[in-house]
Amino acid sequence: MSYCGTDGYMSPEILMGEEFGLPSDIFSLGVIFVEILTRTLVDGDTFARQLPSFGLDHDEVKEAASAHCPPSFLALALSCLAIDPAARPTIRTILDRSEEHTSELQSPRLS
């Protein structure tokens, strides 16, 4: 099986040469969410993959999260990073959960 992509965004199943599908894209979206909530780009040193599963260290993500990051957004990002592809949320779930914390992400209006 061949694959393509950027290592930092690849799901564990791709990195381990296993079958992959839409849940792999959900993992990649989770990595992007982590970059947003930590204001840090994923690279070989930051959020390095943990063996043997090739997952991201959830404690490292929590420690690096912006102080103003809504807890619901952090939880959503971490759920997208589940090692088990079947445990990752669906797109519908992500959209529904995003609506739950949209108000937390809106900036205050200037008078």
PDB file of N, CA and C in Angstrom:
ATOM      1  N   MET A   1       0.840  -1.172   0.000  1.00  0.00           N
ATOM      2  CA  MET A   1       0.000   0.000   0.000  1.00  0.00           C
ATOM      3  C   MET A   1       0.887   1.237   0.000  1.00  0.00           C
ATOM      4  N   SER A   2       0.569   2.181  -0.832  1.00  0.00           N
ATOM      5  CA  SER A   2       1.333   3.422  -0.861  1.00  0.00           C
ATOM      6  C   SER A   2       0.537   4.510  -0.160  1.00  0.00           C
ATOM      7  N   TYR A   3       1.224   5.568   0.207  1.00  0.00           N
ATOM      8  CA  TYR A   3       0.556   6.696   0.849  1.00  0.00           C
ATOM      9  C   TYR A   3       1.306   7.962   0.508  1.00  0.00           C
ATOM     10  N   CYS A   4       0.641   9.074   0.726  1.00  0.00           N
ATOM     11  CA  CYS A   4       1.276  10.354   0.522  1.00  0.00           C
ATOM     12  C   CYS A   4       0.752  11.300   1.584  1.00  0.00           C
ATOM     13  N   GLY A   5       1.500  12.344   1.841  1.00  0.00           N
ATOM     14  CA  GLY A   5       1.080  13.321   2.833  1.00  0.00           C
ATOM     15  C   GLY A   5       2.278  13.863   3.581  1.00  0.00           C
ATOM     16  N   THR A   6       2.000  14.715   4.526  1.00  0.00           N
ATOM     17  CA  THR A   6       3.030  15.317   5.362  1.00  0.00           C
ATOM     18  C   THR A   6       3.048  14.579   6.687  1.00  0.00           C
ATOM     19  N   ASP A   7       4.219  14.105   7.095  1.00  0.00           N
ATOM     20  CA  ASP A   7       4.335  13.244   8.268  1.00  0.00           C
ATOM     21  C   ASP A   7       3.593  13.757   9.497  1.00  0.00           C
ATOM     22  N   GLY A   8       3.716  15.029   9.807  1.00  0.00           N
ATOM     23  CA  GLY A   8       3.112  15.572  11.013  1.00  0.00           C
ATOM     24  C   GLY A   8       1.597  15.494  11.036  1.00  0.00           C
ATOM     25  N   TYR A   9       0.983  15.354   9.881  1.00  0.00           N
ATOM     26  CA  TYR A   9      -0.471  15.330   9.778  1.00  0.00           C
ATOM     27  C   TYR A   9      -1.025  13.927   9.520  1.00  0.00           C
ATOM     28  N   MET A  10      -0.130  12.969   9.295  1.00  0.00           N
ATOM     29  CA  MET A  10      -0.578  11.612   8.978  1.00  0.00           C
ATOM     30  C   MET A  10      -1.102  10.905  10.210  1.00  0.00           C
ATOM     31  N   SER A  11      -2.153  10.140   9.991  1.00  0.00           N
ATOM     32  CA  SER A  11      -2.751   9.358  11.074  1.00  0.00           C
ATOM     33  C   SER A  11      -1.831   8.186  11.436  1.00  0.00           C
ATOM     34  N   PRO A  12      -1.986   7.669  12.649  1.00  0.00           N
ATOM     35  CA  PRO A  12      -1.180   6.516  13.047  1.00  0.00           C
ATOM     36  C   PRO A  12      -1.316   5.335  12.093  1.00  0.00           C
ATOM     37  N   GLU A  13      -2.539   5.103  11.593  1.00  0.00           N
ATOM     38  CA  GLU A  13      -2.720   3.952  10.713  1.00  0.00           C
ATOM     39  C   GLU A  13      -1.951   4.104   9.405  1.00  0.00           C
ATOM     40  N   ILE A  14      -1.823   5.310   8.906  1.00  0.00           N
ATOM     41  CA  ILE A  14      -1.029   5.516   7.694  1.00  0.00           C
ATOM     42  C   ILE A  14       0.447   5.299   8.002  1.00  0.00           C
ATOM     43  N   LEU A  15       0.916   5.866   9.106  1.00  0.00           N
ATOM     44  CA  LEU A  15       2.328   5.728   9.458  1.00  0.00           C
ATOM     45  C   LEU A  15       2.722   4.275   9.739  1.00  0.00           C
ATOM     46  N   MET A  16       1.752   3.465  10.167  1.00  0.00           N
ATOM     47  CA  MET A  16       2.039   2.056  10.448  1.00  0.00           C
ATOM     48  C   MET A  16       1.745   1.158   9.248  1.00  0.00           C
ATOM     49  N   GLY A  17       1.376   1.775   8.112  1.00  0.00           N
ATOM     50  CA  GLY A  17       1.145   1.005   6.894  1.00  0.00           C
ATOM     51  C   GLY A  17      -0.128   0.186   6.917  1.00  0.00           C
ATOM     52  N   GLU A  18      -1.119   0.595   7.697  1.00  0.00           N
ATOM     53  CA  GLU A  18      -2.386  -0.121   7.780  1.00  0.00           C
ATOM     54  C   GLU A  18      -3.416   0.496   6.842  1.00  0.00           C
ATOM     55  N   GLU A  19      -4.555  -0.165   6.719  1.00  0.00           N
ATOM     56  CA  GLU A  19      -5.657   0.374   5.926  1.00  0.00           C
ATOM     57  C   GLU A  19      -6.107   1.700   6.533  1.00  0.00           C
ATOM     58  N   PHE A  20      -6.529   2.627   5.685  1.00  0.00           N
ATOM     59  CA  PHE A  20      -6.987   3.919   6.189  1.00  0.00           C
ATOM     60  C   PHE A  20      -8.143   4.424   5.346  1.00  0.00           C
ATOM     61  N   GLY A  21      -8.878   5.373   5.916  1.00  0.00           N
ATOM     62  CA  GLY A  21     -10.032   5.952   5.234  1.00  0.00           C
ATOM     63  C   GLY A  21     -10.330   7.324   5.795  1.00  0.00           C
ATOM     64  N   LEU A  22     -11.605   7.713   5.790  1.00  0.00           N
ATOM     65  CA  LEU A  22     -12.011   9.036   6.249  1.00  0.00           C
ATOM     66  C   LEU A  22     -11.524   9.357   7.667  1.00  0.00           C
ATOM     67  N   PRO A  23     -11.513   8.401   8.598  1.00  0.00           N
ATOM     68  CA  PRO A  23     -10.997   8.735   9.931  1.00  0.00           C
ATOM     69  C   PRO A  23      -9.553   9.261   9.915  1.00  0.00           C
ATOM     70  N   SER A  24      -8.790   8.914   8.899  1.00  0.00           N
ATOM     71  CA  SER A  24      -7.432   9.466   8.774  1.00  0.00           C
ATOM     72  C   SER A  24      -7.480  10.969   8.536  1.00  0.00           C
ATOM     73  N   ASP A  25      -8.451  11.407   7.755  1.00  0.00           N
ATOM     74  CA  ASP A  25      -8.628  12.840   7.514  1.00  0.00           C
ATOM     75  C   ASP A  25      -9.070  13.549   8.788  1.00  0.00           C
ATOM     76  N   ILE A  26      -9.864  12.869   9.609  1.00  0.00           N
ATOM     77  CA  ILE A  26     -10.292  13.442  10.886  1.00  0.00           C
ATOM     78  C   ILE A  26      -9.075  13.630  11.794  1.00  0.00           C
ATOM     79  N   PHE A  27      -8.168  12.666  11.792  1.00  0.00           N
ATOM     80  CA  PHE A  27      -6.935  12.807  12.577  1.00  0.00           C
ATOM     81  C   PHE A  27      -6.159  14.032  12.100  1.00  0.00           C
ATOM     82  N   SER A  28      -6.004  14.189  10.804  1.00  0.00           N
ATOM     83  CA  SER A  28      -5.285  15.340  10.249  1.00  0.00           C
ATOM     84  C   SER A  28      -5.950  16.655  10.641  1.00  0.00           C
ATOM     85  N   LEU A  29      -7.277  16.672  10.624  1.00  0.00           N
ATOM     86  CA  LEU A  29      -8.007  17.855  11.064  1.00  0.00           C
ATOM     87  C   LEU A  29      -7.709  18.136  12.537  1.00  0.00           C
ATOM     88  N   GLY A  30      -7.618  17.087  13.330  1.00  0.00           N
ATOM     89  CA  GLY A  30      -7.263  17.249  14.738  1.00  0.00           C
ATOM     90  C   GLY A  30      -5.898  17.889  14.916  1.00  0.00           C
ATOM     91  N   VAL A  31      -4.950  17.514  14.067  1.00  0.00           N
ATOM     92  CA  VAL A  31      -3.616  18.124  14.121  1.00  0.00           C
ATOM     93  C   VAL A  31      -3.718  19.619  13.801  1.00  0.00           C
ATOM     94  N   ILE A  32      -4.518  19.957  12.813  1.00  0.00           N
ATOM     95  CA  ILE A  32      -4.716  21.377  12.473  1.00  0.00           C
ATOM     96  C   ILE A  32      -5.365  22.110  13.646  1.00  0.00           C
ATOM     97  N   PHE A  33      -6.353  21.484  14.284  1.00  0.00           N
ATOM     98  CA  PHE A  33      -6.964  22.092  15.474  1.00  0.00           C
ATOM     99  C   PHE A  33      -5.914  22.344  16.554  1.00  0.00           C
ATOM    100  N   VAL A  34      -4.999  21.385  16.742  1.00  0.00           N
ATOM    101  CA  VAL A  34      -3.931  21.539  17.736  1.00  0.00           C
ATOM    102  C   VAL A  34      -3.052  22.736  17.386  1.00  0.00           C
ATOM    103  N   GLU A  35      -2.724  22.888  16.116  1.00  0.00           N
ATOM    104  CA  GLU A  35      -1.923  24.040  15.701  1.00  0.00           C
ATOM    105  C   GLU A  35      -2.648  25.346  16.010  1.00  0.00           C
ATOM    106  N   ILE A  36      -3.953  25.368  15.803  1.00  0.00           N
ATOM    107  CA  ILE A  36      -4.732  26.572  16.077  1.00  0.00           C
ATOM    108  C   ILE A  36      -4.763  26.860  17.566  1.00  0.00           C
ATOM    109  N   LEU A  37      -5.076  25.856  18.369  1.00  0.00           N
ATOM    110  CA  LEU A  37      -5.261  26.107  19.797  1.00  0.00           C
ATOM    111  C   LEU A  37      -3.956  26.318  20.549  1.00  0.00           C
ATOM    112  N   THR A  38      -2.843  25.884  19.971  1.00  0.00           N
ATOM    113  CA  THR A  38      -1.540  26.118  20.614  1.00  0.00           C
ATOM    114  C   THR A  38      -0.748  27.234  19.942  1.00  0.00           C
ATOM    115  N   ARG A  39      -1.215  27.653  18.774  1.00  0.00           N
ATOM    116  CA  ARG A  39      -0.506  28.667  17.977  1.00  0.00           C
ATOM    117  C   ARG A  39       0.927  28.217  17.667  1.00  0.00           C
ATOM    118  N   THR A  40       1.044  26.924  17.388  1.00  0.00           N
ATOM    119  CA  THR A  40       2.339  26.299  17.115  1.00  0.00           C
ATOM    120  C   THR A  40       2.193  25.333  15.948  1.00  0.00           C
ATOM    121  N   LEU A  41       3.127  25.379  15.014  1.00  0.00           N
ATOM    122  CA  LEU A  41       3.106  24.427  13.910  1.00  0.00           C
ATOM    123  C   LEU A  41       3.699  23.099  14.360  1.00  0.00           C
ATOM    124  N   VAL A  42       3.103  22.021  13.895  1.00  0.00           N
ATOM    125  CA  VAL A  42       3.601  20.682  14.197  1.00  0.00           C
ATOM    126  C   VAL A  42       4.878  20.460  13.397  1.00  0.00           C
ATOM    127  N   ASP A  43       5.902  19.952  14.074  1.00  0.00           N
ATOM    128  CA  ASP A  43       7.148  19.597  13.385  1.00  0.00           C
ATOM    129  C   ASP A  43       7.779  18.410  14.110  1.00  0.00           C
ATOM    130  N   GLY A  44       9.004  18.077  13.769  1.00  0.00           N
ATOM    131  CA  GLY A  44       9.669  16.927  14.365  1.00  0.00           C
ATOM    132  C   GLY A  44       9.969  17.073  15.840  1.00  0.00           C
ATOM    133  N   ASP A  45      10.005  18.302  16.342  1.00  0.00           N
ATOM    134  CA  ASP A  45      10.307  18.530  17.754  1.00  0.00           C
ATOM    135  C   ASP A  45       9.063  18.835  18.571  1.00  0.00           C
ATOM    136  N   THR A  46       8.149  19.585  18.003  1.00  0.00           N
ATOM    137  CA  THR A  46       6.918  19.956  18.696  1.00  0.00           C
ATOM    138  C   THR A  46       5.840  18.952  18.336  1.00  0.00           C
ATOM    139  N   PHE A  47       5.220  18.375  19.341  1.00  0.00           N
ATOM    140  CA  PHE A  47       4.191  17.355  19.146  1.00  0.00           C
ATOM    141  C   PHE A  47       4.729  16.167  18.349  1.00  0.00           C
ATOM    142  N   ALA A  48       5.950  15.755  18.721  1.00  0.00           N
ATOM    143  CA  ALA A  48       6.567  14.592  18.073  1.00  0.00           C
ATOM    144  C   ALA A  48       5.716  13.354  18.345  1.00  0.00           C
ATOM    145  N   ARG A  49       5.670  12.457  17.408  1.00  0.00           N
ATOM    146  CA  ARG A  49       4.864  11.251  17.528  1.00  0.00           C
ATOM    147  C   ARG A  49       5.440  10.314  18.577  1.00  0.00           C
ATOM    148  N   GLN A  50       4.553   9.720  19.344  1.00  0.00           N
ATOM    149  CA  GLN A  50       4.930   8.812  20.413  1.00  0.00           C
ATOM    150  C   GLN A  50       4.818   7.361  19.935  1.00  0.00           C
ATOM    151  N   LEU A  51       5.890   6.602  20.098  1.00  0.00           N
ATOM    152  CA  LEU A  51       5.855   5.177  19.754  1.00  0.00           C
ATOM    153  C   LEU A  51       5.200   4.409  20.889  1.00  0.00           C
ATOM    154  N   PRO A  52       4.577   3.304  20.680  1.00  0.00           N
ATOM    155  CA  PRO A  52       4.485   2.568  19.414  1.00  0.00           C
ATOM    156  C   PRO A  52       3.285   2.957  18.556  1.00  0.00           C
ATOM    157  N   SER A  53       2.421   3.848  19.055  1.00  0.00           N
ATOM    158  CA  SER A  53       1.157   4.121  18.361  1.00  0.00           C
ATOM    159  C   SER A  53       1.227   5.253  17.342  1.00  0.00           C
ATOM    160  N   PHE A  54       2.269   6.069  17.400  1.00  0.00           N
ATOM    161  CA  PHE A  54       2.413   7.247  16.535  1.00  0.00           C
ATOM    162  C   PHE A  54       1.358   8.311  16.813  1.00  0.00           C
ATOM    163  N   GLY A  55       0.813   8.327  18.018  1.00  0.00           N
ATOM    164  CA  GLY A  55      -0.149   9.348  18.388  1.00  0.00           C
ATOM    165  C   GLY A  55       0.534  10.590  18.926  1.00  0.00           C
ATOM    166  N   LEU A  56      -0.226  11.658  19.083  1.00  0.00           N
ATOM    167  CA  LEU A  56       0.289  12.875  19.713  1.00  0.00           C
ATOM    168  C   LEU A  56       0.079  12.761  21.216  1.00  0.00           C
ATOM    169  N   ASP A  57       0.983  13.330  21.978  1.00  0.00           N
ATOM    170  CA  ASP A  57       0.901  13.311  23.438  1.00  0.00           C
ATOM    171  C   ASP A  57      -0.164  14.316  23.884  1.00  0.00           C
ATOM    172  N   HIS A  58      -1.269  13.811  24.414  1.00  0.00           N
ATOM    173  CA  HIS A  58      -2.380  14.685  24.809  1.00  0.00           C
ATOM    174  C   HIS A  58      -1.969  15.644  25.924  1.00  0.00           C
ATOM    175  N   ASP A  59      -1.113  15.198  26.833  1.00  0.00           N
ATOM    176  CA  ASP A  59      -0.661  16.085  27.912  1.00  0.00           C
ATOM    177  C   ASP A  59       0.154  17.252  27.356  1.00  0.00           C
ATOM    178  N   GLU A  60       0.999  16.981  26.357  1.00  0.00           N
ATOM    179  CA  GLU A  60       1.782  18.045  25.731  1.00  0.00           C
ATOM    180  C   GLU A  60       0.861  19.065  25.061  1.00  0.00           C
ATOM    181  N   VAL A  61      -0.188  18.561  24.404  1.00  0.00           N
ATOM    182  CA  VAL A  61      -1.144  19.456  23.747  1.00  0.00           C
ATOM    183  C   VAL A  61      -1.842  20.321  24.796  1.00  0.00           C
ATOM    184  N   LYS A  62      -2.301  19.712  25.879  1.00  0.00           N
ATOM    185  CA  LYS A  62      -3.002  20.458  26.935  1.00  0.00           C
ATOM    186  C   LYS A  62      -2.109  21.541  27.536  1.00  0.00           C
ATOM    187  N   GLU A  63      -0.844  21.213  27.777  1.00  0.00           N
ATOM    188  CA  GLU A  63       0.091  22.181  28.361  1.00  0.00           C
ATOM    189  C   GLU A  63       0.388  23.332  27.409  1.00  0.00           C
ATOM    190  N   ALA A  64       0.389  23.059  26.107  1.00  0.00           N
ATOM    191  CA  ALA A  64       0.728  24.081  25.121  1.00  0.00           C
ATOM    192  C   ALA A  64      -0.477  24.911  24.680  1.00  0.00           C
ATOM    193  N   ALA A  65      -1.670  24.492  25.054  1.00  0.00           N
ATOM    194  CA  ALA A  65      -2.882  25.199  24.622  1.00  0.00           C
ATOM    195  C   ALA A  65      -2.898  26.627  25.157  1.00  0.00           C
ATOM    196  N   SER A  66      -3.375  27.526  24.336  1.00  0.00           N
ATOM    197  CA  SER A  66      -3.529  28.920  24.734  1.00  0.00           C
ATOM    198  C   SER A  66      -4.431  29.004  25.961  1.00  0.00           C
ATOM    199  N   ALA A  67      -4.123  29.909  26.853  1.00  0.00           N
ATOM    200  CA  ALA A  67      -4.918  30.085  28.071  1.00  0.00           C
ATOM    201  C   ALA A  67      -6.361  30.448  27.758  1.00  0.00           C
ATOM    202  N   HIS A  68      -6.591  31.035  26.603  1.00  0.00           N
ATOM    203  CA  HIS A  68      -7.939  31.467  26.221  1.00  0.00           C
ATOM    204  C   HIS A  68      -8.669  30.445  25.356  1.00  0.00           C
ATOM    205  N   CYS A  69      -8.073  29.290  25.180  1.00  0.00           N
ATOM    206  CA  CYS A  69      -8.703  28.251  24.358  1.00  0.00           C
ATOM    207  C   CYS A  69      -9.909  27.678  25.102  1.00  0.00           C
ATOM    208  N   PRO A  70     -11.067  27.675  24.469  1.00  0.00           N
ATOM    209  CA  PRO A  70     -12.235  27.066  25.114  1.00  0.00           C
ATOM    210  C   PRO A  70     -11.990  25.581  25.387  1.00  0.00           C
ATOM    211  N   PRO A  71     -12.283  25.111  26.581  1.00  0.00           N
ATOM    212  CA  PRO A  71     -12.085  23.691  26.903  1.00  0.00           C
ATOM    213  C   PRO A  71     -12.813  22.761  25.931  1.00  0.00           C
ATOM    214  N   SER A  72     -13.954  23.188  25.424  1.00  0.00           N
ATOM    215  CA  SER A  72     -14.702  22.353  24.483  1.00  0.00           C
ATOM    216  C   SER A  72     -13.949  22.175  23.165  1.00  0.00           C
ATOM    217  N   PHE A  73     -13.212  23.203  22.747  1.00  0.00           N
ATOM    218  CA  PHE A  73     -12.425  23.095  21.516  1.00  0.00           C
ATOM    219  C   PHE A  73     -11.227  22.170  21.731  1.00  0.00           C
ATOM    220  N   LEU A  74     -10.595  22.273  22.893  1.00  0.00           N
ATOM    221  CA  LEU A  74      -9.487  21.377  23.232  1.00  0.00           C
ATOM    222  C   LEU A  74      -9.975  19.935  23.241  1.00  0.00           C
ATOM    223  N   ALA A  75     -11.120  19.689  23.857  1.00  0.00           N
ATOM    224  CA  ALA A  75     -11.674  18.328  23.914  1.00  0.00           C
ATOM    225  C   ALA A  75     -11.990  17.807  22.511  1.00  0.00           C
ATOM    226  N   LEU A  76     -12.514  18.670  21.656  1.00  0.00           N
ATOM    227  CA  LEU A  76     -12.818  18.277  20.281  1.00  0.00           C
ATOM    228  C   LEU A  76     -11.537  17.897  19.546  1.00  0.00           C
ATOM    229  N   ALA A  77     -10.511  18.718  19.671  1.00  0.00           N
ATOM    230  CA  ALA A  77      -9.236  18.433  19.005  1.00  0.00           C
ATOM    231  C   ALA A  77      -8.678  17.091  19.467  1.00  0.00           C
ATOM    232  N   LEU A  78      -8.683  16.862  20.774  1.00  0.00           N
ATOM    233  CA  LEU A  78      -8.129  15.613  21.310  1.00  0.00           C
ATOM    234  C   LEU A  78      -8.947  14.408  20.863  1.00  0.00           C
ATOM    235  N   SER A  79     -10.264  14.566  20.720  1.00  0.00           N
ATOM    236  CA  SER A  79     -11.078  13.443  20.260  1.00  0.00           C
ATOM    237  C   SER A  79     -10.747  13.075  18.812  1.00  0.00           C
ATOM    238  N   CYS A  80     -10.387  14.069  18.026  1.00  0.00           N
ATOM    239  CA  CYS A  80      -9.983  13.808  16.635  1.00  0.00           C
ATOM    240  C   CYS A  80      -8.663  13.048  16.560  1.00  0.00           C
ATOM    241  N   LEU A  81      -7.874  13.119  17.621  1.00  0.00           N
ATOM    242  CA  LEU A  81      -6.558  12.487  17.648  1.00  0.00           C
ATOM    243  C   LEU A  81      -6.561  11.091  18.272  1.00  0.00           C
ATOM    244  N   ALA A  82      -7.734  10.516  18.445  1.00  0.00           N
ATOM    245  CA  ALA A  82      -7.815   9.170  19.014  1.00  0.00           C
ATOM    246  C   ALA A  82      -6.978   8.201  18.188  1.00  0.00           C
ATOM    247  N   ILE A  83      -6.262   7.321  18.864  1.00  0.00           N
ATOM    248  CA  ILE A  83      -5.436   6.332  18.160  1.00  0.00           C
ATOM    249  C   ILE A  83      -6.312   5.398  17.340  1.00  0.00           C
ATOM    250  N   ASP A  84      -7.419   4.950  17.921  1.00  0.00           N
ATOM    251  CA  ASP A  84      -8.343   4.047  17.236  1.00  0.00           C
ATOM    252  C   ASP A  84      -9.191   4.860  16.257  1.00  0.00           C
ATOM    253  N   PRO A  85      -9.085   4.595  14.962  1.00  0.00           N
ATOM    254  CA  PRO A  85      -9.871   5.357  13.983  1.00  0.00           C
ATOM    255  C   PRO A  85     -11.372   5.327  14.254  1.00  0.00           C
ATOM    256  N   ALA A  86     -11.880   4.222  14.781  1.00  0.00           N
ATOM    257  CA  ALA A  86     -13.307   4.098  15.055  1.00  0.00           C
ATOM    258  C   ALA A  86     -13.746   4.993  16.206  1.00  0.00           C
ATOM    259  N   ALA A  87     -12.798   5.426  17.041  1.00  0.00           N
ATOM    260  CA  ALA A  87     -13.116   6.292  18.183  1.00  0.00           C
ATOM    261  C   ALA A  87     -13.137   7.774  17.817  1.00  0.00           C
ATOM    262  N   ARG A  88     -12.667   8.113  16.628  1.00  0.00           N
ATOM    263  CA  ARG A  88     -12.656   9.520  16.207  1.00  0.00           C
ATOM    264  C   ARG A  88     -14.065   9.965  15.834  1.00  0.00           C
ATOM    265  N   PRO A  89     -14.368  11.239  16.060  1.00  0.00           N
ATOM    266  CA  PRO A  89     -15.711  11.716  15.713  1.00  0.00           C
ATOM    267  C   PRO A  89     -15.921  11.751  14.204  1.00  0.00           C
ATOM    268  N   THR A  90     -17.182  11.715  13.815  1.00  0.00           N
ATOM    269  CA  THR A  90     -17.540  11.871  12.405  1.00  0.00           C
ATOM    270  C   THR A  90     -17.559  13.365  12.077  1.00  0.00           C
ATOM    271  N   ILE A  91     -17.617  13.672  10.811  1.00  0.00           N
ATOM    272  CA  ILE A  91     -17.733  15.075  10.393  1.00  0.00           C
ATOM    273  C   ILE A  91     -18.998  15.697  10.992  1.00  0.00           C
ATOM    274  N   ARG A  92     -20.099  14.964  10.984  1.00  0.00           N
ATOM    275  CA  ARG A  92     -21.358  15.473  11.546  1.00  0.00           C
ATOM    276  C   ARG A  92     -21.179  15.807  13.024  1.00  0.00           C
ATOM    277  N   THR A  93     -20.512  14.932  13.759  1.00  0.00           N
ATOM    278  CA  THR A  93     -20.269  15.178  15.183  1.00  0.00           C
ATOM    279  C   THR A  93     -19.388  16.400  15.377  1.00  0.00           C
ATOM    280  N   ILE A  94     -18.364  16.538  14.547  1.00  0.00           N
ATOM    281  CA  ILE A  94     -17.478  17.704  14.648  1.00  0.00           C
ATOM    282  C   ILE A  94     -18.268  18.983  14.408  1.00  0.00           C
ATOM    283  N   LEU A  95     -19.115  18.988  13.395  1.00  0.00           N
ATOM    284  CA  LEU A  95     -19.930  20.177  13.109  1.00  0.00           C
ATOM    285  C   LEU A  95     -20.878  20.479  14.266  1.00  0.00           C
ATOM    286  N   ASP A  96     -21.513  19.455  14.795  1.00  0.00           N
ATOM    287  CA  ASP A  96     -22.432  19.663  15.920  1.00  0.00           C
ATOM    288  C   ASP A  96     -21.690  20.195  17.147  1.00  0.00           C
ATOM    289  N   ARG A  97     -20.537  19.615  17.443  1.00  0.00           N
ATOM    290  CA  ARG A  97     -19.776  20.061  18.605  1.00  0.00           C
ATOM    291  C   ARG A  97     -19.198  21.452  18.385  1.00  0.00           C
ATOM    292  N   SER A  98     -18.886  21.789  17.143  1.00  0.00           N
ATOM    293  CA  SER A  98     -18.372  23.127  16.840  1.00  0.00           C
ATOM    294  C   SER A  98     -19.428  24.186  17.135  1.00  0.00           C
ATOM    295  N   GLU A  99     -20.663  23.872  16.821  1.00  0.00           N
ATOM    296  CA  GLU A  99     -21.749  24.807  17.091  1.00  0.00           C
ATOM    297  C   GLU A  99     -21.910  25.051  18.588  1.00  0.00           C
ATOM    298  N   GLU A 100     -21.612  24.028  19.397  1.00  0.00           N
ATOM    299  CA  GLU A 100     -21.752  24.151  20.840  1.00  0.00           C
ATOM    300  C   GLU A 100     -20.813  25.204  21.427  1.00  0.00           C
ATOM    301  N   HIS A 101     -19.625  25.348  20.843  1.00  0.00           N
ATOM    302  CA  HIS A 101     -18.670  26.293  21.427  1.00  0.00           C
ATOM    303  C   HIS A 101     -18.360  27.497  20.538  1.00  0.00           C
ATOM    304  N   THR A 102     -19.162  27.710  19.524  1.00  0.00           N
ATOM    305  CA  THR A 102     -18.943  28.851  18.637  1.00  0.00           C
ATOM    306  C   THR A 102     -18.973  30.171  19.412  1.00  0.00           C
ATOM    307  N   SER A 103     -19.922  30.288  20.319  1.00  0.00           N
ATOM    308  CA  SER A 103     -20.028  31.532  21.087  1.00  0.00           C
ATOM    309  C   SER A 103     -18.791  31.782  21.941  1.00  0.00           C
ATOM    310  N   GLU A 104     -18.135  30.710  22.380  1.00  0.00           N
ATOM    311  CA  GLU A 104     -16.914  30.861  23.167  1.00  0.00           C
ATOM    312  C   GLU A 104     -15.773  31.420  22.320  1.00  0.00           C
ATOM    313  N   LEU A 105     -15.828  31.161  21.008  1.00  0.00           N
ATOM    314  CA  LEU A 105     -14.739  31.571  20.120  1.00  0.00           C
ATOM    315  C   LEU A 105     -14.932  32.955  19.526  1.00  0.00           C
ATOM    316  N   GLN A 106     -16.144  33.494  19.614  1.00  0.00           N
ATOM    317  CA  GLN A 106     -16.408  34.802  19.016  1.00  0.00           C
ATOM    318  C   GLN A 106     -15.722  35.897  19.812  1.00  0.00           C
ATOM    319  N   SER A 107     -15.140  36.827  19.092  1.00  0.00           N
ATOM    320  CA  SER A 107     -14.460  37.942  19.774  1.00  0.00           C
ATOM    321  C   SER A 107     -15.473  38.986  20.201  1.00  0.00           C
ATOM    322  N   PRO A 108     -15.173  39.705  21.253  1.00  0.00           N
ATOM    323  CA  PRO A 108     -16.105  40.751  21.709  1.00  0.00           C
ATOM    324  C   PRO A 108     -16.201  41.863  20.677  1.00  0.00           C
ATOM    325  N   ARG A 109     -17.379  42.451  20.610  1.00  0.00           N
ATOM    326  CA  ARG A 109     -17.597  43.560  19.668  1.00  0.00           C
ATOM    327  C   ARG A 109     -17.041  44.856  20.253  1.00  0.00           C
ATOM    328  N   LEU A 110     -16.458  45.658  19.395  1.00  0.00           N
ATOM    329  CA  LEU A 110     -15.951  46.949  19.822  1.00  0.00           C
ATOM    330  C   LEU A 110     -17.054  47.994  19.737  1.00  0.00           C
ATOM    331  N   SER A 111     -17.144  48.848  20.708  1.00  0.00           N
ATOM    332  CA  SER A 111     -18.199  49.877  20.706  1.00  0.00           C
ATOM    333  C   SER A 111     -17.731  51.111  19.971  1.00  0.00           C
TER     334      SER A 111
END
